[in-house]
Short mmCIF file of C-alpha atoms and ligand atoms in Angstrom, two decimals:
data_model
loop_
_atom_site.label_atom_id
_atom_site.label_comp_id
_atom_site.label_asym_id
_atom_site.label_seq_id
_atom_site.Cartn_x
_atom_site.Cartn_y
_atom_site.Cartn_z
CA UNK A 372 0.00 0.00 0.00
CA UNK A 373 1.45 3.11 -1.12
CA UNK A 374 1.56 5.90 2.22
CA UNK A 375 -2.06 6.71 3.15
CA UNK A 376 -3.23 10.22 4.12
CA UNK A 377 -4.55 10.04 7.73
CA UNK A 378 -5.86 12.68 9.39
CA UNK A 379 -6.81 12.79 12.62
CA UNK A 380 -9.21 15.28 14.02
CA UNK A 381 -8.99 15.29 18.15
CA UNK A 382 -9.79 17.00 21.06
CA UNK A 383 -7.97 18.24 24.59
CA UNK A 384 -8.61 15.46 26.83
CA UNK A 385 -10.24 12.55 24.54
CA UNK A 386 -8.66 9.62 25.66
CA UNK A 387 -9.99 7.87 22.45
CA UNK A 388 -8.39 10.38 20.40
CA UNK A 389 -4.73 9.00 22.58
CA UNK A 390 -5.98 5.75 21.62
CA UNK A 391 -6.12 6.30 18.01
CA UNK A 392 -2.93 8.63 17.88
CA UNK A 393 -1.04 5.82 20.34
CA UNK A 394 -2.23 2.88 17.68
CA UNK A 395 -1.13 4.91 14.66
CA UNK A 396 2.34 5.41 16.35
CA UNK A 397 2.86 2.30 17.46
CA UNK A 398 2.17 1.40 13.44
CA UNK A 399 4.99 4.15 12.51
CA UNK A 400 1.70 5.69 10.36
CA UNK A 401 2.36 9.33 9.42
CA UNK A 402 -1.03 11.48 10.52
CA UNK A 403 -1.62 15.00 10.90
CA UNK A 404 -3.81 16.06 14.03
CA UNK A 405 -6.34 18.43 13.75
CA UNK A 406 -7.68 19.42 17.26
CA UNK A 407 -10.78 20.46 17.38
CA UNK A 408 -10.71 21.82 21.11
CA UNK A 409 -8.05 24.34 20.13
CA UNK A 410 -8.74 25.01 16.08
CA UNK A 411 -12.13 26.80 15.40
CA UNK A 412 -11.70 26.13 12.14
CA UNK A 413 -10.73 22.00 12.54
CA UNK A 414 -14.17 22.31 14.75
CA UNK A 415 -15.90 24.33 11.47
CA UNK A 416 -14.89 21.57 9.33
CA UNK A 417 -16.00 18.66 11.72
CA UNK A 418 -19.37 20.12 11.79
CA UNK A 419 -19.47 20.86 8.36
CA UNK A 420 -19.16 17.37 7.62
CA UNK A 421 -22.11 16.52 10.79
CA UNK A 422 -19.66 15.08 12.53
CA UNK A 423 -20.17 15.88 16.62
CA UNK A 424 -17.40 14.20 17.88
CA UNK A 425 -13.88 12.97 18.36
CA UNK A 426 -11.53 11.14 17.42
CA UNK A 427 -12.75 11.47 13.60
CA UNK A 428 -10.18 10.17 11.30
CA UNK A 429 -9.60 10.22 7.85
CA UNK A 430 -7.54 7.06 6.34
CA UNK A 431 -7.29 8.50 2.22
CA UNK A 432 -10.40 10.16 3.05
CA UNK A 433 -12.71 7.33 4.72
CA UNK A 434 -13.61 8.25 7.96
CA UNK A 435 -13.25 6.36 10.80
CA UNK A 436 -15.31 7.64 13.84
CA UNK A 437 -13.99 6.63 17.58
CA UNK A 438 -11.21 4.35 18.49
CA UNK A 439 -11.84 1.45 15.83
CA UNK A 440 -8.99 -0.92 16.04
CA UNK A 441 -9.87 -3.14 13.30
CA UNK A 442 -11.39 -0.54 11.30
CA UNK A 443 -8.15 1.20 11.18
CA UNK A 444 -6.67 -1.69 10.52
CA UNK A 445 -8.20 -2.60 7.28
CA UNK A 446 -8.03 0.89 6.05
CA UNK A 447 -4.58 1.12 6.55
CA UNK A 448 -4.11 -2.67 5.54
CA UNK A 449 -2.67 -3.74 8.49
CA UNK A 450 -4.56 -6.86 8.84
CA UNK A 451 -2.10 -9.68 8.76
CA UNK A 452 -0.37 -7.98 11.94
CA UNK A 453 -0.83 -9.09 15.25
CA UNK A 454 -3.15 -7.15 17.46
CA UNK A 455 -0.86 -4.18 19.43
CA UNK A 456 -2.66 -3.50 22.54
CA UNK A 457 -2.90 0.16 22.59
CA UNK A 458 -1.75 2.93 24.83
CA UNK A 459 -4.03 3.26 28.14
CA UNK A 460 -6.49 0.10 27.27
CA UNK A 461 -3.65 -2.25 28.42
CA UNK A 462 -1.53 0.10 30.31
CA UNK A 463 -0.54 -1.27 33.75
CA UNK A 464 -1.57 1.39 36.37
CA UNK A 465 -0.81 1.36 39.87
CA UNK A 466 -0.89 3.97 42.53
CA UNK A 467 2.84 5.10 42.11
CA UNK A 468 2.67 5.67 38.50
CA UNK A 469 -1.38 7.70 38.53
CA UNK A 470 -0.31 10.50 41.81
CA UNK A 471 2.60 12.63 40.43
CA UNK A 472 4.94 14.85 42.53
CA UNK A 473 4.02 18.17 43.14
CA UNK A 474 5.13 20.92 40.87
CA UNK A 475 5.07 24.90 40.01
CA UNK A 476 2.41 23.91 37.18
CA UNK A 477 -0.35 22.93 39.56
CA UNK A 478 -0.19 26.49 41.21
CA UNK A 479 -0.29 28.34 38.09
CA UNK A 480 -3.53 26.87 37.11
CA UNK A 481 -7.03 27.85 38.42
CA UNK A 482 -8.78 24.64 38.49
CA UNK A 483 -12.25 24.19 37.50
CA UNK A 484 -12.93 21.44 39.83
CA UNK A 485 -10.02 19.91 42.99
CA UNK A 486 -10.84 16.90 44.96
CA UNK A 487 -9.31 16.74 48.66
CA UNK A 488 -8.91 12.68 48.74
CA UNK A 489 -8.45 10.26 45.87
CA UNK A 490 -10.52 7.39 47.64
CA UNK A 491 -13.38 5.78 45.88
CA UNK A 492 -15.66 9.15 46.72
CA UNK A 493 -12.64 11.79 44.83
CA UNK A 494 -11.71 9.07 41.99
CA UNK A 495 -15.03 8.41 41.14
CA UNK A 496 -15.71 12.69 41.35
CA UNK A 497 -12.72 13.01 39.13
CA UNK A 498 -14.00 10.46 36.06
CA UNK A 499 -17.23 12.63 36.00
CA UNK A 500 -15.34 15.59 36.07
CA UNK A 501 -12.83 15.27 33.93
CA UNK A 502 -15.51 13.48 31.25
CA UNK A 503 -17.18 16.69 31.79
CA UNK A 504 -14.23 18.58 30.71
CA UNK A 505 -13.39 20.12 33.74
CA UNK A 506 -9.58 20.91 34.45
CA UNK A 507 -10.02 18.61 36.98
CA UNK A 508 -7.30 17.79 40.25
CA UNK A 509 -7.02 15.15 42.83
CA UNK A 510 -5.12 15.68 45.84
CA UNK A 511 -4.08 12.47 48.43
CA UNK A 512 -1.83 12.45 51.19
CA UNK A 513 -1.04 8.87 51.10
CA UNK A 514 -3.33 6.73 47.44
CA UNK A 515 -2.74 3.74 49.56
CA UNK A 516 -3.75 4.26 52.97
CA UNK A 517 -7.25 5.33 52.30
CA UNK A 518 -9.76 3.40 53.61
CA UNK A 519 -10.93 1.40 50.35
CA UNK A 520 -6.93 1.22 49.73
CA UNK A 521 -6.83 -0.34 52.69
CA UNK A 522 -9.47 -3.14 52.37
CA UNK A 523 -8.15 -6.48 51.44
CA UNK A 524 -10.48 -7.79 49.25
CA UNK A 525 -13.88 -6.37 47.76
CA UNK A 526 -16.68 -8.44 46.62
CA UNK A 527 -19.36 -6.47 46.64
CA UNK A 528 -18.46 -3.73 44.60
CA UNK A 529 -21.65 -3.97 41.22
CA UNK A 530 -20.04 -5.65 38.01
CA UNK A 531 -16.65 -6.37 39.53
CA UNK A 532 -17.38 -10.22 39.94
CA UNK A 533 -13.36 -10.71 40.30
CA UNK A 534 -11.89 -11.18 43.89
CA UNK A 535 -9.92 -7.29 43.92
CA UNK A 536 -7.69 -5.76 46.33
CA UNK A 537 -9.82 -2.49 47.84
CA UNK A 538 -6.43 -0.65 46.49
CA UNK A 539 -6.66 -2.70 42.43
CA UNK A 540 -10.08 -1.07 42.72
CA UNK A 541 -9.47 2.14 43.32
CA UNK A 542 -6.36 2.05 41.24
CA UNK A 543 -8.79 1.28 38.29
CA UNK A 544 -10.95 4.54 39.24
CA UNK A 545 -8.14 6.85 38.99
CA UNK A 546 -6.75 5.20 36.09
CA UNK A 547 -10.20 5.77 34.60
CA UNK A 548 -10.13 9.45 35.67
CA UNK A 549 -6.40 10.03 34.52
CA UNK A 550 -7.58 8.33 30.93
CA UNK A 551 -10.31 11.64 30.88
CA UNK A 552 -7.44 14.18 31.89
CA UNK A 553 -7.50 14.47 35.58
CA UNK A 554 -4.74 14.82 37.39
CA UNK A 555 -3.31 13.62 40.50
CA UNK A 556 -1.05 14.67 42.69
CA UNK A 557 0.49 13.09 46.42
CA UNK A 558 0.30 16.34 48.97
CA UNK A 559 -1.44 17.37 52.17
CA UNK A 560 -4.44 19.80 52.45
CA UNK A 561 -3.49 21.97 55.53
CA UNK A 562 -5.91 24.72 55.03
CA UNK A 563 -8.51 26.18 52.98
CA UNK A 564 -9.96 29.23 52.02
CA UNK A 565 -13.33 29.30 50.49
CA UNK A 566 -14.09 32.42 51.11
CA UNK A 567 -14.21 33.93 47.52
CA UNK A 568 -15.32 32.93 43.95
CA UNK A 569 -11.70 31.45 43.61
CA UNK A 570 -10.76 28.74 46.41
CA UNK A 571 -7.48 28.50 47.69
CA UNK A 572 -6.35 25.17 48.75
CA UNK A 573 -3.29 25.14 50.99
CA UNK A 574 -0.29 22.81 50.26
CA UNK A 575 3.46 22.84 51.60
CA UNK A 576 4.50 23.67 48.81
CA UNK A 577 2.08 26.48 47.57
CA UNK A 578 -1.59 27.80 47.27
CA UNK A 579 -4.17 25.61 44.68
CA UNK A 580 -6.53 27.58 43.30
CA UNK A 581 -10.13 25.73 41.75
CA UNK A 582 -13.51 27.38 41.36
CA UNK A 583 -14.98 24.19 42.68
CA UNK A 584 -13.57 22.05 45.37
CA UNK A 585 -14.98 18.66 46.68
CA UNK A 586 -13.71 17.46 50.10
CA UNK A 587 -13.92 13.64 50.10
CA UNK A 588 -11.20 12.88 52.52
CA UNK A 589 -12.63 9.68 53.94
CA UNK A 590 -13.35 8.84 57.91
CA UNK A 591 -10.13 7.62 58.86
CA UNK A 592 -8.79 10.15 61.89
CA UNK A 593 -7.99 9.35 65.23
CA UNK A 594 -10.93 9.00 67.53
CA UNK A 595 -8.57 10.07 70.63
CA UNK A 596 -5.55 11.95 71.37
CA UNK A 597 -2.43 10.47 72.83
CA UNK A 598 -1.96 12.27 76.08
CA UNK A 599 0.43 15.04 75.73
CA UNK A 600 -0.60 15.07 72.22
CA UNK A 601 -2.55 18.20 71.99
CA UNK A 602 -0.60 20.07 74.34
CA UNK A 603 2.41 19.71 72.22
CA UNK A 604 0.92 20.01 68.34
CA UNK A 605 3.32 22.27 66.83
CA UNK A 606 6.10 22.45 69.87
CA UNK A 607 6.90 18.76 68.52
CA UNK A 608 4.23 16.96 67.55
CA UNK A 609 3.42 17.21 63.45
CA UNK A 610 1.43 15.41 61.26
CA UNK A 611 2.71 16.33 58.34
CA UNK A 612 6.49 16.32 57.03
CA UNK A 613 6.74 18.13 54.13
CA UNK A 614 5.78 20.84 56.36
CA UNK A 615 7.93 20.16 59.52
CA UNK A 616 10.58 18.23 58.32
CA UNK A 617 13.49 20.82 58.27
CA UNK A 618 12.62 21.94 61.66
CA UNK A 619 14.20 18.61 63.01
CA UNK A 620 17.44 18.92 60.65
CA UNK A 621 19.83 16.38 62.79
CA UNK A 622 17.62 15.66 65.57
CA UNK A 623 15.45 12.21 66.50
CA UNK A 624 12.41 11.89 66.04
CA UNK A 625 9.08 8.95 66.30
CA UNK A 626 6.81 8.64 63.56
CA UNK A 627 4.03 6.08 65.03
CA UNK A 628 1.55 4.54 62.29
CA UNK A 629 0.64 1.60 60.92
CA UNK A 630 0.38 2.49 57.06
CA UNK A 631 1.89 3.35 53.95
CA UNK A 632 1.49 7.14 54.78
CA UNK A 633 3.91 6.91 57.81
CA UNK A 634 5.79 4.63 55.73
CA UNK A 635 6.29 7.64 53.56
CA UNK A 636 6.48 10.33 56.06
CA UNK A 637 9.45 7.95 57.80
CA UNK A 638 11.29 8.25 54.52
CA UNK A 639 10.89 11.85 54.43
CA UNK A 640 12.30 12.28 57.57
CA UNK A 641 15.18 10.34 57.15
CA UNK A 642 16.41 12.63 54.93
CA UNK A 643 16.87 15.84 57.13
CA UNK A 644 17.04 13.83 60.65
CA UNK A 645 19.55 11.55 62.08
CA UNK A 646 17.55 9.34 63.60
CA UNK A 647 13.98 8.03 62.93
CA UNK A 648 12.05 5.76 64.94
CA UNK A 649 9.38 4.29 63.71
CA UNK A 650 6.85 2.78 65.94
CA UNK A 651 4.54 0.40 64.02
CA UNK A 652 1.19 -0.62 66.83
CA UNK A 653 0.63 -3.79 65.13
CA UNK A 654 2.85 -6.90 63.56
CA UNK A 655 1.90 -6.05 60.15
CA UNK A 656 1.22 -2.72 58.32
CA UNK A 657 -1.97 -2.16 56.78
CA UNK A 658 -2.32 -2.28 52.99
CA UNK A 659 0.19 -2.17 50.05
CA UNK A 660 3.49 -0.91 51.96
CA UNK A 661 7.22 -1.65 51.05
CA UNK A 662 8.89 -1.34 54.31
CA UNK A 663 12.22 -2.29 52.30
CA UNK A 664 13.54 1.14 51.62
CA UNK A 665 13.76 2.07 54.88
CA UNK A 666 14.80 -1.30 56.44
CA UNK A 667 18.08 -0.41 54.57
CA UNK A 668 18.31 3.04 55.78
CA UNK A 669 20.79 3.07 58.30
CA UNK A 670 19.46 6.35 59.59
CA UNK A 671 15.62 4.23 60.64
CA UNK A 672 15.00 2.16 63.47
CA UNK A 673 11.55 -0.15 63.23
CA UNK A 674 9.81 -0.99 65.88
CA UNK A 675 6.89 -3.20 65.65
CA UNK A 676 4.32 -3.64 68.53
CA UNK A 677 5.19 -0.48 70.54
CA UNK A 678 2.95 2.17 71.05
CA UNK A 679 2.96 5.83 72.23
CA UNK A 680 1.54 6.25 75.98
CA UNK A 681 2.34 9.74 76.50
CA UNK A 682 4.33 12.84 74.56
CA UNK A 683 6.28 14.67 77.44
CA UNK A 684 8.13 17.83 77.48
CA UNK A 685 8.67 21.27 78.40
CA UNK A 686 8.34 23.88 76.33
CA UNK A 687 8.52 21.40 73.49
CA UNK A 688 8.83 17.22 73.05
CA UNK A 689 11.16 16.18 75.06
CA UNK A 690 10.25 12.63 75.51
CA UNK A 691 7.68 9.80 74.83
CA UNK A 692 6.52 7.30 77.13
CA UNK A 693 5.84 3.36 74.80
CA UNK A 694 4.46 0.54 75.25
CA UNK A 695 7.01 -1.95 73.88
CA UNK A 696 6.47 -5.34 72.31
CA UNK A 697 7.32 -7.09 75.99
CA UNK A 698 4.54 -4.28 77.24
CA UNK A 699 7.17 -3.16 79.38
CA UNK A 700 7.17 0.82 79.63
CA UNK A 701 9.60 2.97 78.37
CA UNK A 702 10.77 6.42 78.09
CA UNK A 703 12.28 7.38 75.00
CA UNK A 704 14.05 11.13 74.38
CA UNK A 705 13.39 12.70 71.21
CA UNK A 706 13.12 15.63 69.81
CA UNK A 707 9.52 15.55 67.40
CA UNK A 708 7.00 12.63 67.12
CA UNK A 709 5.23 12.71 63.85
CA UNK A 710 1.79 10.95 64.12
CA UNK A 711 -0.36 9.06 61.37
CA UNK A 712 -2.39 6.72 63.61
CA UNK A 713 -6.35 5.42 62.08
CA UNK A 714 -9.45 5.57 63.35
CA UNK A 715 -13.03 6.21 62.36
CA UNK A 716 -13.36 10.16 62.66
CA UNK A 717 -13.41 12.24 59.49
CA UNK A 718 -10.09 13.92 59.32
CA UNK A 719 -11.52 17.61 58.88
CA UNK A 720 -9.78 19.87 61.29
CA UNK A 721 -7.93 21.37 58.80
CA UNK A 722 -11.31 22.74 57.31
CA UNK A 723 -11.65 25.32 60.12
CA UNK A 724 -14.78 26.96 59.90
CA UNK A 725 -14.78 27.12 55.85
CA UNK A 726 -17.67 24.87 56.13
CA UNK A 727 -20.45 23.75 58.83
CA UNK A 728 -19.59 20.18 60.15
CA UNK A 729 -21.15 18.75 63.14
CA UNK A 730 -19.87 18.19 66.46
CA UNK A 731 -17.94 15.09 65.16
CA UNK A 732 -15.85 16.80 61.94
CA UNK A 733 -18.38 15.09 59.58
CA UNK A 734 -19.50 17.89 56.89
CA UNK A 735 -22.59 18.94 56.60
CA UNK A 736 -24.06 18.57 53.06
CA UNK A 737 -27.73 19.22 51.54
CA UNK A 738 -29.53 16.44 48.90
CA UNK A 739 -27.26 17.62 46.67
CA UNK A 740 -23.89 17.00 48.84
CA UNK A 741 -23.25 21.03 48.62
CA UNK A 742 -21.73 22.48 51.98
CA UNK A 743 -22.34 25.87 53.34
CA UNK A 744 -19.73 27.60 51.35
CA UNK A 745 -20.83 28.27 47.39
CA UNK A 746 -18.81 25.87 44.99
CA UNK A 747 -17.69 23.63 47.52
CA UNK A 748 -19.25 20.02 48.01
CA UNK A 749 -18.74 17.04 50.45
CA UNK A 750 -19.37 13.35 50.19
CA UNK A 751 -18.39 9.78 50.95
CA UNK A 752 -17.35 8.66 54.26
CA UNK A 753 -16.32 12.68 54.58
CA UNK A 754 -20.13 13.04 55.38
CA UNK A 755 -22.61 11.75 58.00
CA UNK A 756 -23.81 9.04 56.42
CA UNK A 757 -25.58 6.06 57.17
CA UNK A 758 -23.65 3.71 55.44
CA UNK A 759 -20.12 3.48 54.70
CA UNK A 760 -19.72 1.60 51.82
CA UNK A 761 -17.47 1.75 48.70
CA UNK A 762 -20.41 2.26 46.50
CA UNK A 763 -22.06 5.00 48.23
CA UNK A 764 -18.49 7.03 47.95
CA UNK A 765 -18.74 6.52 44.44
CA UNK A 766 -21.95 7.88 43.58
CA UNK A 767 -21.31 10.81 45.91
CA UNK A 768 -18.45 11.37 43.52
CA UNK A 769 -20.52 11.65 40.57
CA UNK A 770 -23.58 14.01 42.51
CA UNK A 771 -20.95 16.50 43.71
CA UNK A 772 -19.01 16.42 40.37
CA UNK A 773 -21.77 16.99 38.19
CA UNK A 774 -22.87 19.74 40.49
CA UNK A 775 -19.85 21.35 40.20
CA UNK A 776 -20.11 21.30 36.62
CA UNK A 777 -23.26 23.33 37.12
CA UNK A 778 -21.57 25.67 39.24
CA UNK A 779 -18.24 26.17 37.39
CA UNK A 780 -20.40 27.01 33.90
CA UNK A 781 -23.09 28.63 35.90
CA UNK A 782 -26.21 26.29 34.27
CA UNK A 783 -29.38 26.64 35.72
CA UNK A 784 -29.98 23.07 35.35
CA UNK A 785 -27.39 19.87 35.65
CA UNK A 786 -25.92 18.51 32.54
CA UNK A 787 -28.25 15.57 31.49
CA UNK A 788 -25.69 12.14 31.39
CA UNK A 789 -27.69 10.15 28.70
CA UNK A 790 -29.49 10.96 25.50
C1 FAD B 394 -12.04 -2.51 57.38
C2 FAD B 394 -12.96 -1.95 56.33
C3 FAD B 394 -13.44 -2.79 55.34
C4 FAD B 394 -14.31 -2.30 54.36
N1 FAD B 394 -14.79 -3.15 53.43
C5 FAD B 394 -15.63 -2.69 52.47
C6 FAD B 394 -16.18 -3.58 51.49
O1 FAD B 394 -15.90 -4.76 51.48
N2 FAD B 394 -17.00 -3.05 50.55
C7 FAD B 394 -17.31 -1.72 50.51
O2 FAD B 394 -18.05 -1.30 49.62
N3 FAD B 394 -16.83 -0.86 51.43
C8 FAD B 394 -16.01 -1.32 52.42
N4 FAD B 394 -15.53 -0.46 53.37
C9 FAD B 394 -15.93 0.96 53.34
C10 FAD B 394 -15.22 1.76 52.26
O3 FAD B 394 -13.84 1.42 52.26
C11 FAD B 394 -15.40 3.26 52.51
O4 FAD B 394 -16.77 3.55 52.66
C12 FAD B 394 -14.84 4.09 51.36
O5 FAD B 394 -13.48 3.79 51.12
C13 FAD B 394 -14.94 5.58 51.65
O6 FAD B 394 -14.48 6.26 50.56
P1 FAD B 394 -13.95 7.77 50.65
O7 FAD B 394 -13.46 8.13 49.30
O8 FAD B 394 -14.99 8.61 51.29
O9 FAD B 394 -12.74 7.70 51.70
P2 FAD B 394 -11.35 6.95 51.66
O10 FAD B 394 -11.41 5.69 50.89
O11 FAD B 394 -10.92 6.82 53.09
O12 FAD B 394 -10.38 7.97 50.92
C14 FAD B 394 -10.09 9.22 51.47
C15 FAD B 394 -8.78 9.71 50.92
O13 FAD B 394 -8.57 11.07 51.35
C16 FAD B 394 -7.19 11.27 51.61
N5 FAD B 394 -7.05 12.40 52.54
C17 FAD B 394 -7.51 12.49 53.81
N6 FAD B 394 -7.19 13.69 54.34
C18 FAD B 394 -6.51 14.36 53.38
C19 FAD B 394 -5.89 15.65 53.33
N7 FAD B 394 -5.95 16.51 54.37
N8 FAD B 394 -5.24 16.02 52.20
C20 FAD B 394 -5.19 15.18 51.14
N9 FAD B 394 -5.76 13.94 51.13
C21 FAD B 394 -6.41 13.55 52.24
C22 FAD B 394 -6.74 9.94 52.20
O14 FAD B 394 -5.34 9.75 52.06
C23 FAD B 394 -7.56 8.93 51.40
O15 FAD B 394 -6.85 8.39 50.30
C24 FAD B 394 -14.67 -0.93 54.37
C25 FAD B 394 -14.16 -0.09 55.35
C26 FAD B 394 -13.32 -0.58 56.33
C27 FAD B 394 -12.80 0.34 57.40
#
């Protein structure tokens, strides 16, 4: 076949449209894009020729509509070649490669929708979002110690009939998300500000901005302090450190949890202090979590089955009182203890009073899962509700994203999903 003419009209965001571009690359077939989103004129001609959607492509000028594998591949007479599996319909995903490090982009941007929490409530948010073409942004502390990350094995989850980790799950939401242009990236919400038509979302590392913001951070906070704890928060004891890290340049700290996120946080902290010790409450960690990293650093000491009785000090930390494995007490010195313990409170202190929550941190939401501040909506285990369940997180998602959608383009009515 002599070189075909393929053109290939596409918009921002169509995952199809990467499909189609990823299957003609990976067939080393010459095409020229035309995209629609950011060409008037590409979007004149679709319509022109009544076609409402992309990808549209042109193979010596028969058009294929959507990604049509074997379409393609008898136009472009690549039929006697083995099927390629094509750019995100095969791609492995898994938490590490879907959250991406934080950088000056995000804070340049004024999102039209941010998710606090990429659990099944935020991923789920995200796919309606982003399929609504809404700049759309996830932001998790720690993908894998959510509570559906968590949860060894799902079965009850509608039209997944195959025995999945709570974390594959969720991995496949976000994938799904990512595929419609979300993004995601691994930070800490330590404030907010919802106080004007622009929201500011505060990270370590700088301000988010989003006209819409959906706080689906889960129910997974300590129930109770550790005594000494309170007294002490920010003379010592941190929960976050990004944020806190540097203050402890050569000194020791504890980081107590049983998770990947003070997995993580232990890491962190091994790079700026010269000792870390971290106390694990249980044998075994919770969830997905390679401890081998930091079994190598000389720099951590692991401790399983010891827990934090008491934070002592003056004027700051000057000690902590544990439980060891023997359940003989100790008193350790350190300098900082860095805490990321569960339980079954919504973590929403850092909220403040940007939006009503009741008198145990869960936010309070209307039929349509909008808080009291304009723009800004709440759901899945975030919320009071009466059951906790994967599914219920999930279609909170989709209420509070397509509500956004009505807020960010100021519609009188919600976008209908289905013709
Ligand atoms: C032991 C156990 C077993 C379960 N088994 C099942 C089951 O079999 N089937 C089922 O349907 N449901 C099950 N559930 C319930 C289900 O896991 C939850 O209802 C669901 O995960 C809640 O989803 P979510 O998105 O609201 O919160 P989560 O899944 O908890 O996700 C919240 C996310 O927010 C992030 N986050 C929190 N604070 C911040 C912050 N300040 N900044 C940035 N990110 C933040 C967290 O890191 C987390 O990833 C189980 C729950 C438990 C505890």
């Amino acid at each position: 076949m002599t070189k075909p003419e393929v053109i290939v009209y596409s918009s921002t965001g169509c995952p199809y449209c990467e499909k189609v571009k990823g299957f003609l690359k990976e067939h080393n077939i010459e095409f020229e894009e035309r995209n629609a989103s950011l060409h008037k004129e590409y979007f004149d001609e679709l319509k022109a020729r009544k076609i409402f959607g992309t990808p549209a492509t042109l193979i010596n000028g028969k058009l294929v509509l959507g990604f049509q594998e074997k379409k393609l591949k008898k136009l472009l007479d690549l039929s006697n070649t083995e099927t390629i599996s094509t750019v995100s319909e095969t791609k492995p995903e898994n938490a590490d490669s879907i959250f991406q490090p934080v950088t000056d982009q995000i804070f340049a941007e004024v999102y039209d929708f941010v998710s606090i929490g990429g659990g099944p409530a935020g991923a789920s948010a995200a796919v309606y979002a982003a399929r609504d073409k809404l700049k759309t942004l996830v932001i998790d502390k720690a993908p894998k110690a959510g509570t559906l990350a968590l949860t060894h094995k799902i079965s009850n989850y509608p039209g997944v009939r195959e025995e999945l980790t709570g974390l594959e799950l969720l991995t496949r939401m976000q994938a799904q998300a990512k595929d419609f242009g979300a993004e995601f990236v691994r930070a800490t919400v330590l404030s907010v500000d919802f106080t004007d038509e622009v929201k500011k979302i505060e990270i370590a590392e700088g301000t988010v901005k989003a006209k819409s913001v959906f706080i689906a951070v889960g129910a997974k906070a300590p129930s109770n302090k550790i005594k000494g704890e309170e007294e002490f928060t920010g003379r010592g004891v941190s929960y976050c450190s990004t944020c806190d890290a540097a203050f402890y340049q050569d000194q020791v700290v504890a980081v107590v949890g049983d998770n990947e996120e003070a997995v993580h946080e232990a890491e962190t902290l091994a790079k700026f202090c010269k000792t870390v010790k971290l106390l694990i409450p249980v044998e075994k960690l919770k969830g997905d979590v390679d401890l081998s990293s930091l079994e190598s650093n000389p720099k951590v000491e692991i401790y399983r089955r010891h827990r934090v009785r008491e934070i002592v000090g003056t004027d700051s930390v000057e000690k902590i009182v544990i439980l060891n494995d023997q359940k003989e007490e100790q008193v350790w010195e350190v300098d900082g203890v860095f805490l990321y313990l569960g339980g079954l409170k919504p973590g929403t202190d850092f909220l403040k009073d940007a939006v009503e929550r009741d008198e145990d941190g869960y936010v309070i939401v209307d039929d349509h899962l909008r808080t009291s501040a304009e723009g800004v909506f709440a759901g899945g285990d975030a919320r009071r509700t009466p059951i906790k369940q994967t599914v219920i997180s999930a279609a909170d998602g989709a209420i509070a994203a397509l509500g956004a959608e009505q807020h960010v383009n100021k519609r009188t009515k919600m976008l209908p999903q289905y013709n």
